[in-house]
Short mmCIF file of C-alpha atoms and ligand atoms in Angstrom, two decimals:
data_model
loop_
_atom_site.label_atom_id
_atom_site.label_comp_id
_atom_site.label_asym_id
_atom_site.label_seq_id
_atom_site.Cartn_x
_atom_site.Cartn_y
_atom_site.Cartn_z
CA UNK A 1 0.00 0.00 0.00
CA UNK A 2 0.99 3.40 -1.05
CA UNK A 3 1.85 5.62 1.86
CA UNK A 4 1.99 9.41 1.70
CA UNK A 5 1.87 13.07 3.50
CA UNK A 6 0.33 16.51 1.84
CA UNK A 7 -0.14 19.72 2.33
CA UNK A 8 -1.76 22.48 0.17
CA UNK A 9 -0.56 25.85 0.35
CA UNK A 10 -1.50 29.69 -1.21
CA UNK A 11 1.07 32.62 -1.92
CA UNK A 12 0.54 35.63 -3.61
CA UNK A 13 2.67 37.21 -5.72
CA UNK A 14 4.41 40.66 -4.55
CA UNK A 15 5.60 43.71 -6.76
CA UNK A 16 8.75 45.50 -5.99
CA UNK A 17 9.11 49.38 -4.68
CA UNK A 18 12.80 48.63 -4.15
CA UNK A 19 14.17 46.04 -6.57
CA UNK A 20 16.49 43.04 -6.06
CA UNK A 21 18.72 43.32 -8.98
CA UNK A 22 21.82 41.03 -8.49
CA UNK A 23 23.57 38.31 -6.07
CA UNK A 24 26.97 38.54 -4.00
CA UNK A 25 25.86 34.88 -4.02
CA UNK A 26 24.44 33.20 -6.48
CA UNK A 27 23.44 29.40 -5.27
CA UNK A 28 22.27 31.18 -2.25
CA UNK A 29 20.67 33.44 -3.74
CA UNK A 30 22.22 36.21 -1.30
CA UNK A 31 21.14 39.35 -2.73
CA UNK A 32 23.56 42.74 -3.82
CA UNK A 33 20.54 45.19 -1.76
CA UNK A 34 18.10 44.86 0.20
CA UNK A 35 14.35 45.29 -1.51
CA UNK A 36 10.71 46.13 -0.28
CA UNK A 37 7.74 45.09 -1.80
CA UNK A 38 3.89 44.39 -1.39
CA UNK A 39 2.21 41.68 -2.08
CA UNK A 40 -0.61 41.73 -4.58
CA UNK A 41 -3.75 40.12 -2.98
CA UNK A 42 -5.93 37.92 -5.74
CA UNK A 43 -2.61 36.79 -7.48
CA UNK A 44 -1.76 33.77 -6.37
CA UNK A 45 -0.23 30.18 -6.65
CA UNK A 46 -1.83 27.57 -5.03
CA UNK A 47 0.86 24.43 -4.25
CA UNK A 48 0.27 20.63 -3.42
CA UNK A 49 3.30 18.19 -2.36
CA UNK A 50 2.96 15.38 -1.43
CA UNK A 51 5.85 12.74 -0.45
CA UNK A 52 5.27 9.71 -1.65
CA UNK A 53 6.97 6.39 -0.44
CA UNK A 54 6.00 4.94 -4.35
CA UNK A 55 7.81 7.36 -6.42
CA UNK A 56 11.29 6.86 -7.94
CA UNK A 57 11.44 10.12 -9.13
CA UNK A 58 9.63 14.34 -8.11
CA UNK A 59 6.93 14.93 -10.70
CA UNK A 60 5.11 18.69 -11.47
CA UNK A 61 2.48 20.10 -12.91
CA UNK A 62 2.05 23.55 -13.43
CA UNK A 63 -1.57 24.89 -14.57
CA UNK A 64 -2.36 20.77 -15.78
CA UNK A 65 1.18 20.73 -17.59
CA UNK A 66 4.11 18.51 -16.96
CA UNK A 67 6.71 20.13 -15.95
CA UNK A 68 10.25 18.67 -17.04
CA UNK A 69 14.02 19.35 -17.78
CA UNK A 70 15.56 22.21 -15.89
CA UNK A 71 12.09 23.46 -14.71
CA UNK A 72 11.51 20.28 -12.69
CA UNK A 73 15.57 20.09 -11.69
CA UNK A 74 14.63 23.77 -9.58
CA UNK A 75 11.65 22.11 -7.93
CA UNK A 76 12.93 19.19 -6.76
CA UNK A 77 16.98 21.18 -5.49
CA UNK A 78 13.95 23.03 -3.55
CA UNK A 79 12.49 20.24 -2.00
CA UNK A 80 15.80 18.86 -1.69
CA UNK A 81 16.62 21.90 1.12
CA UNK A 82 13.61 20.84 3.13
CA UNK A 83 14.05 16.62 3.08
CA UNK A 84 17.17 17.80 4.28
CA UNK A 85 15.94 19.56 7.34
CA UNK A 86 12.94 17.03 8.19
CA UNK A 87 14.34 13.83 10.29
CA UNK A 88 11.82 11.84 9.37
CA UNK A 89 10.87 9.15 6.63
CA UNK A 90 8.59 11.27 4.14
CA UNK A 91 11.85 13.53 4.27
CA UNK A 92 13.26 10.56 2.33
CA UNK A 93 10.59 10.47 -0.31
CA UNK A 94 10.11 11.68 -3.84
CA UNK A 95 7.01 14.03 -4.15
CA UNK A 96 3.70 14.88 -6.25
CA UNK A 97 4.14 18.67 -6.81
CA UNK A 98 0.70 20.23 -8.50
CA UNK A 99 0.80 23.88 -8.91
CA UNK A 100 -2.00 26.17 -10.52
CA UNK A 101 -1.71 29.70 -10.80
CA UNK A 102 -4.71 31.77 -11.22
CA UNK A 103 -3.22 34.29 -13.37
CA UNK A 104 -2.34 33.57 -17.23
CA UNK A 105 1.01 32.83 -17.77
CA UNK A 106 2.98 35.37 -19.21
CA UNK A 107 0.41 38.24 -17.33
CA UNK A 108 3.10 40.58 -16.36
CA UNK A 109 3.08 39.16 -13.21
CA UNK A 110 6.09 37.30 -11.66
CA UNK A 111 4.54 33.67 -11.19
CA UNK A 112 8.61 32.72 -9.41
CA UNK A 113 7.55 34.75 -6.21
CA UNK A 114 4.15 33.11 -5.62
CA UNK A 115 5.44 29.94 -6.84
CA UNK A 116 8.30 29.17 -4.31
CA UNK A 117 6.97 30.63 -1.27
CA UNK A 118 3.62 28.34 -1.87
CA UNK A 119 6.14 25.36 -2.77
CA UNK A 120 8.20 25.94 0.35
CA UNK A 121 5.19 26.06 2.93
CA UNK A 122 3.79 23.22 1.43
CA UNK A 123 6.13 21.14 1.48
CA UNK A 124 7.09 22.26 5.11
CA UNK A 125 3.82 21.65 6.33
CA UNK A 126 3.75 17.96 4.40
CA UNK A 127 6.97 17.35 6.20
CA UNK A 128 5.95 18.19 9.49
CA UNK A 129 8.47 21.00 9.74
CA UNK A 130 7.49 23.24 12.22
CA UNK A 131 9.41 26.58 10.52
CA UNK A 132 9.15 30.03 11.93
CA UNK A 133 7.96 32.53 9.03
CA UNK A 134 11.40 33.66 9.13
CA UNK A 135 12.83 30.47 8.45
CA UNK A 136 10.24 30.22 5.26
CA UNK A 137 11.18 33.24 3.70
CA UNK A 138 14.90 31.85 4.24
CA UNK A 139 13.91 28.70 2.27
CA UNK A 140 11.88 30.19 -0.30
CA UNK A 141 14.14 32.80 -0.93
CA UNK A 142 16.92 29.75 -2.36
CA UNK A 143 14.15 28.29 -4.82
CA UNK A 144 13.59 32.75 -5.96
CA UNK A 145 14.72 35.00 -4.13
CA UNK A 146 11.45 37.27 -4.66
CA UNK A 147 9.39 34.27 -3.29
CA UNK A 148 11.52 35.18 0.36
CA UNK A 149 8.97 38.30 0.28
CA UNK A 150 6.21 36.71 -0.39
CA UNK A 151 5.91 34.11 2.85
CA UNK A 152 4.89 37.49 5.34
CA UNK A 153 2.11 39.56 4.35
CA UNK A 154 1.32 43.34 3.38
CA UNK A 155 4.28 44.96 2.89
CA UNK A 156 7.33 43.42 3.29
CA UNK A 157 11.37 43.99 3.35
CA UNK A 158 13.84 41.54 2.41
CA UNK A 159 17.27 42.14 4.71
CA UNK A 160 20.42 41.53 2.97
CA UNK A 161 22.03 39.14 5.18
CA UNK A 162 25.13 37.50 5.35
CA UNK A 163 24.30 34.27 5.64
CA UNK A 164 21.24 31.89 4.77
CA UNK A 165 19.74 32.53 8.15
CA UNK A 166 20.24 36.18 8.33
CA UNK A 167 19.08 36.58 4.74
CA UNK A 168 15.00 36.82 5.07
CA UNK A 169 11.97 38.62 4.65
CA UNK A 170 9.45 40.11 7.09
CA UNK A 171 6.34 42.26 7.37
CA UNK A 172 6.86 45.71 8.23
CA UNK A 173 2.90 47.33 7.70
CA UNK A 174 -0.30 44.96 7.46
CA UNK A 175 -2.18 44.84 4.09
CA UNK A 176 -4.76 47.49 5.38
CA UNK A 177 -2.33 49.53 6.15
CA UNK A 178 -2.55 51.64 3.01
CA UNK A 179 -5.12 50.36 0.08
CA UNK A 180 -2.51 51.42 -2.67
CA UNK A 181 -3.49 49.76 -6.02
CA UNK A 182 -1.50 48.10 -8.45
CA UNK A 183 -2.71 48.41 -11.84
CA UNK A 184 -0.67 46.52 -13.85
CA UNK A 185 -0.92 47.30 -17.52
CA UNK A 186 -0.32 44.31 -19.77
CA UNK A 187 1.73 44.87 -23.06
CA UNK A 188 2.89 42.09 -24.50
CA UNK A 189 2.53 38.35 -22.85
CA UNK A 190 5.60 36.89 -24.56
CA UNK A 191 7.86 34.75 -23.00
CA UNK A 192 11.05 37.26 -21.76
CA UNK A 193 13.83 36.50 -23.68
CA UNK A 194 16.21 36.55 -20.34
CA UNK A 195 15.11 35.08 -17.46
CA UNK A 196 15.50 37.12 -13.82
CA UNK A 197 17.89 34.55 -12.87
CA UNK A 198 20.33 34.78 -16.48
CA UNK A 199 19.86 38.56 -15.44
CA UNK A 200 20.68 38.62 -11.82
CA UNK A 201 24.04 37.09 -13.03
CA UNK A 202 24.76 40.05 -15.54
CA UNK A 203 23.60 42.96 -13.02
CA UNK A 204 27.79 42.52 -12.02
CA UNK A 205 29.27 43.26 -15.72
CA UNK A 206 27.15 47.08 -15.26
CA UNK A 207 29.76 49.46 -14.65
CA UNK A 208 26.85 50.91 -13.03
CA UNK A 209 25.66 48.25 -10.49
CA UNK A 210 28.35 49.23 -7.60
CA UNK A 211 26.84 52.90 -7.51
CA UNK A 212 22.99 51.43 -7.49
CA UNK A 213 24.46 48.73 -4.87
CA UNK A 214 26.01 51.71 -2.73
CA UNK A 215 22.79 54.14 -3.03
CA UNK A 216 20.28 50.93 -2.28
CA UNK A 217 20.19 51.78 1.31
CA UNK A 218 19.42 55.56 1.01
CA UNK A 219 16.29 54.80 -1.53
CA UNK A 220 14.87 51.72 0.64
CA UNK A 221 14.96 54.15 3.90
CA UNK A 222 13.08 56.41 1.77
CA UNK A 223 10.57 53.98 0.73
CA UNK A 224 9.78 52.49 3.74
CA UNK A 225 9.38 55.97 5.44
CA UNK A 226 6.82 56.96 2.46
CA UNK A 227 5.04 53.85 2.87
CA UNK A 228 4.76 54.21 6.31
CA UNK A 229 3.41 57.58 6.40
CA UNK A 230 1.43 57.22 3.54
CA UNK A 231 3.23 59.88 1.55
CA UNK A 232 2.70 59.22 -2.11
CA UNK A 233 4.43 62.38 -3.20
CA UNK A 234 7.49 60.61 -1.63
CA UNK A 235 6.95 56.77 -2.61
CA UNK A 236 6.43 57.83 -6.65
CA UNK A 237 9.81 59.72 -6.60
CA UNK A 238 11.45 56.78 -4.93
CA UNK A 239 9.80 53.85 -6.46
CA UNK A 240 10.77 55.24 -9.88
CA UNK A 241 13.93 55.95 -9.24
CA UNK A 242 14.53 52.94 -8.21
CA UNK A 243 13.34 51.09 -11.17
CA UNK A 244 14.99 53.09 -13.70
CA UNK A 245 18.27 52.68 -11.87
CA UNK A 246 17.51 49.01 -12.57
CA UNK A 247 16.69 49.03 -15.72
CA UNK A 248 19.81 51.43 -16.45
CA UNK A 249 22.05 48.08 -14.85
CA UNK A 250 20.15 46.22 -17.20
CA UNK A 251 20.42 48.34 -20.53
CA UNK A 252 24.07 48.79 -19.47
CA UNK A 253 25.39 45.12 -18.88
CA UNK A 254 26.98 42.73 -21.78
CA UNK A 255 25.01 41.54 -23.14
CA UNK A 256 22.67 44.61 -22.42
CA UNK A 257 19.05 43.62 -21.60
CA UNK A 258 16.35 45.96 -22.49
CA UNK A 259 13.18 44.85 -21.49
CA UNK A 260 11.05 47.98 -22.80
CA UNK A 261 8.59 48.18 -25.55
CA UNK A 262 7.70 51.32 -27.07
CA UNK A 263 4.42 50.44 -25.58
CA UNK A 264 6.31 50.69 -21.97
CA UNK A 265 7.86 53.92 -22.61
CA UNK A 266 3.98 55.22 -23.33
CA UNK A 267 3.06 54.24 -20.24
CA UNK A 268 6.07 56.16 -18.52
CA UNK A 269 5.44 59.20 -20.27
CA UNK A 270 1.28 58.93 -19.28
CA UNK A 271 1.77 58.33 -15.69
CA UNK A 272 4.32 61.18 -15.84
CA UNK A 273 1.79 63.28 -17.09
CA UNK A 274 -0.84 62.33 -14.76
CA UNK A 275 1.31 62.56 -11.68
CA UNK A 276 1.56 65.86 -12.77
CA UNK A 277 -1.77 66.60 -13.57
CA UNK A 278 -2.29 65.86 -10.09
CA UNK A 279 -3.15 61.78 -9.81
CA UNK A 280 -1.62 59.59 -7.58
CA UNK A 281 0.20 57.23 -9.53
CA UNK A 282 3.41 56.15 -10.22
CA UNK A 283 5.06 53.45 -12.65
CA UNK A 284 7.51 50.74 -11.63
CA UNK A 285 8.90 47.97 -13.90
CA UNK A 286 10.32 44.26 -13.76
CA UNK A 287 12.28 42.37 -16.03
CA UNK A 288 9.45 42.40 -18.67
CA UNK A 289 7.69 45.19 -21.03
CA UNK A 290 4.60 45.48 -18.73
CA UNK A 291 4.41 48.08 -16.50
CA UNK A 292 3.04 48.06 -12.87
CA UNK A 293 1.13 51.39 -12.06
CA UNK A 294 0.78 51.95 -8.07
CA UNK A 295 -2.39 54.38 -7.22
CA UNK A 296 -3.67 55.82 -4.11
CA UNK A 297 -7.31 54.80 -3.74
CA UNK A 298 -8.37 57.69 -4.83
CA UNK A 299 -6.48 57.93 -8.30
CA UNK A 300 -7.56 54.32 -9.36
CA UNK A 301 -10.69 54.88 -11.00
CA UNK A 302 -9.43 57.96 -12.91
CA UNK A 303 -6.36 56.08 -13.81
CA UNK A 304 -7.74 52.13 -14.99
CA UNK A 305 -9.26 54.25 -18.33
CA UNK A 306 -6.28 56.48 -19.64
CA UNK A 307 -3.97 53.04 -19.35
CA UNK A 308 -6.58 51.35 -21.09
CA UNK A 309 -7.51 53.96 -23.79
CA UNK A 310 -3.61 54.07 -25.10
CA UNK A 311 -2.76 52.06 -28.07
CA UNK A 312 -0.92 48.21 -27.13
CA UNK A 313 -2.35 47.72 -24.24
CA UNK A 314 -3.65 44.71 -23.68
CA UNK A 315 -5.45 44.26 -20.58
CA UNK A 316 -5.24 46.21 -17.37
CA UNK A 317 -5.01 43.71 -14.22
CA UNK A 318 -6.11 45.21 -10.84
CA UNK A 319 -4.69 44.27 -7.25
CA UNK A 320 -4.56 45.51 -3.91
CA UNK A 321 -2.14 44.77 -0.84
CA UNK A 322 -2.35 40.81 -0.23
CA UNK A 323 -1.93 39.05 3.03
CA UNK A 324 0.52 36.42 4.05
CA UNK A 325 1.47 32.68 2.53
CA UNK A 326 -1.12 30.84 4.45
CA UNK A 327 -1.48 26.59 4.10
CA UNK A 328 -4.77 25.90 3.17
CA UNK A 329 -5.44 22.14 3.10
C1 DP6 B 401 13.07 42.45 -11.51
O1 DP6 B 401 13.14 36.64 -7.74
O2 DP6 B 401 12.47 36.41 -10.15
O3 DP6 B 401 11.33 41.27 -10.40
O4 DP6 B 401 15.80 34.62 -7.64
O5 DP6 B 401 16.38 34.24 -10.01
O6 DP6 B 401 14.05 33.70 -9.20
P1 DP6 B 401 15.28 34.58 -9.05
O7 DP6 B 401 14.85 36.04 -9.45
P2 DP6 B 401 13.50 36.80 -9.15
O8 DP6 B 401 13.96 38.30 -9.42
C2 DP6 B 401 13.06 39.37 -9.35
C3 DP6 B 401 13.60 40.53 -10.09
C4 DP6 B 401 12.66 41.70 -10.25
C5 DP6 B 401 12.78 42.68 -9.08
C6 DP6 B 401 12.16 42.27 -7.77
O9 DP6 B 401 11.09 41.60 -7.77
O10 DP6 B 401 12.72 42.65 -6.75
#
């Protein structure tokens, strides 16, 4: 008879004010700077594992699909970290991974963040691991390090850290703390051409990244004080500052990486102009064409129709500040 343990687990995914752009280690995923993000509530993974005492070999599904070759090889090093902590027999079994997202593939959204921090706590909680939320962010941040900020809820700040341990992500305001709105407006839903992990190894060859690395500090102070006073004025300034600086690592690397469509650049220029037309909003980007819009409540019903009446845009997506990682079965 086949024996078994599962768990089920739900993680949203986060967006970025203050980017993670780079590793001083790279199997550790250690990052250059610290980061701060929120996590969006609505967009989710939602994770089964189950260890298996019948299986030769880890299996996953993503959204119904197989999941194989170097996909399937991060999964099961991940699951590898956490048999290696549990002292028990499922922590010598191969596992049934079945993950659905419900967001499209390819949405502009980072599916990485939601998917390891739902992979970790599953697979914790089907282990019998009993892991401080610390601890999980630790874990999840070695499967993606963007998944580290998406184990504690609202918004959240990932601390450098020298070592594994020290290198996690915690809460620092409550979801309801401030009902900003990310409207994230949908370009293209392509496949990127470079992955975030091909590109965290190139942020290094940027004659540029040691001055972003040094100055990280300084604009993460700034966003966490905006964010905690609820100063918009402030967080815009920051939060695109912040992601231009990345993208200027990016554009300035070998090989460069540009990740902007002239579609993006409309987008910049429109929130721009409503920023200073008096709306709330400001733009921040990831390693994609599609551009995240944050709003203050009050700017997101003015905004949602000026992204959606410019030309290339695809769909507008809608999210709010999302709770915590929570295990759910
Ligand atoms: C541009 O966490 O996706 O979205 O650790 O290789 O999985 P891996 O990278 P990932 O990098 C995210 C990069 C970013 C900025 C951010 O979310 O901080």
């Amino acid at each position: 008879m086949m024996t078994s343990q599962k768990a089920t687990a739900r993680a949203f995914s986060n967006i970025a004010t203050i980017k993670y752009w780079g590793n001083i280690d790279e199997s550790l995923r250690l990052p250059a700077n610290g980061s701060i993000s929120m996590n969006l509530d609505g967009v989710y993974t939602e994770t089964s594992v189950e260890f298996r005492d019948d299986l030769a070999e880890d299996r996953a599904s993503i959204d119904g699909k197989p999941v194989t070759g170097g996909p399937l090889e991060r999964i099961s090093r991940h699951l590898d970290h956490l048999r290696k902590l549990a002292q028990n027999q499922p922590g010598n079994w191969r596992a049934e991974v079945k993950s659905a997202n419900n967001f499209p593939a390819g949405a502009g959204i980072a599916s990485s963040a939601s998917a390891f921090a739902a992979l970790s706590l599953a697979a914790a909680t089907a282990l019998g691991l009993a892991l401080t939320e610390r601890e999980l962010s630790s874990i999840a941040r070695l499967g993606s390090g963007s998944a580290s900020r998406s184990v504690p809820g609202g918004f959240v700040e990932w601390h450098v850290g020298a070592t594994h341990a020290e290198s996690f992500a915690e809460s620092f305001a409550p979801p309801d703390h401030w009902q900003l709105t990310d409207l994230v407006a949908i370009v293209s839903r392509a496949h990127k051409a470079t992955g975030s992990t091909e590109g965290h190894a190139l942020a290094g060859t940027s004659p540029l990244q040691n001055a972003r690395v040094a100055h990280a500090p300084e604009r993460l102070a700034r966003c966490k004080r905006a964010i905690l006073d609820r100063d918009f004025e402030a967080l815009a300034e920051v939060v695109e500052l912040d992601s231009n600086i990345m993208h200027g690592i990016m554009m300035t690397g070998n090989p460069p990486l540009l990740y902007w469509q002239p579609e993006t650049i409309g987008i910049m220029h429109l929130v721009r102009q409503l920023r200073t037309a008096g709306l709330a909003v400001c733009y921040t980007i990831d390693a994609g064409p599609n551009v995240h819009c944050l709003c203050a409540p009050n700017a997101v019903e003015q905004v949602k129709p000026k992204l959606l009446a410019l030309p290339g845009i695809l769909e507008v997506r809608e999210a709010k500040p999302g709770g915590p990682a929570i295990v759910i079965k």
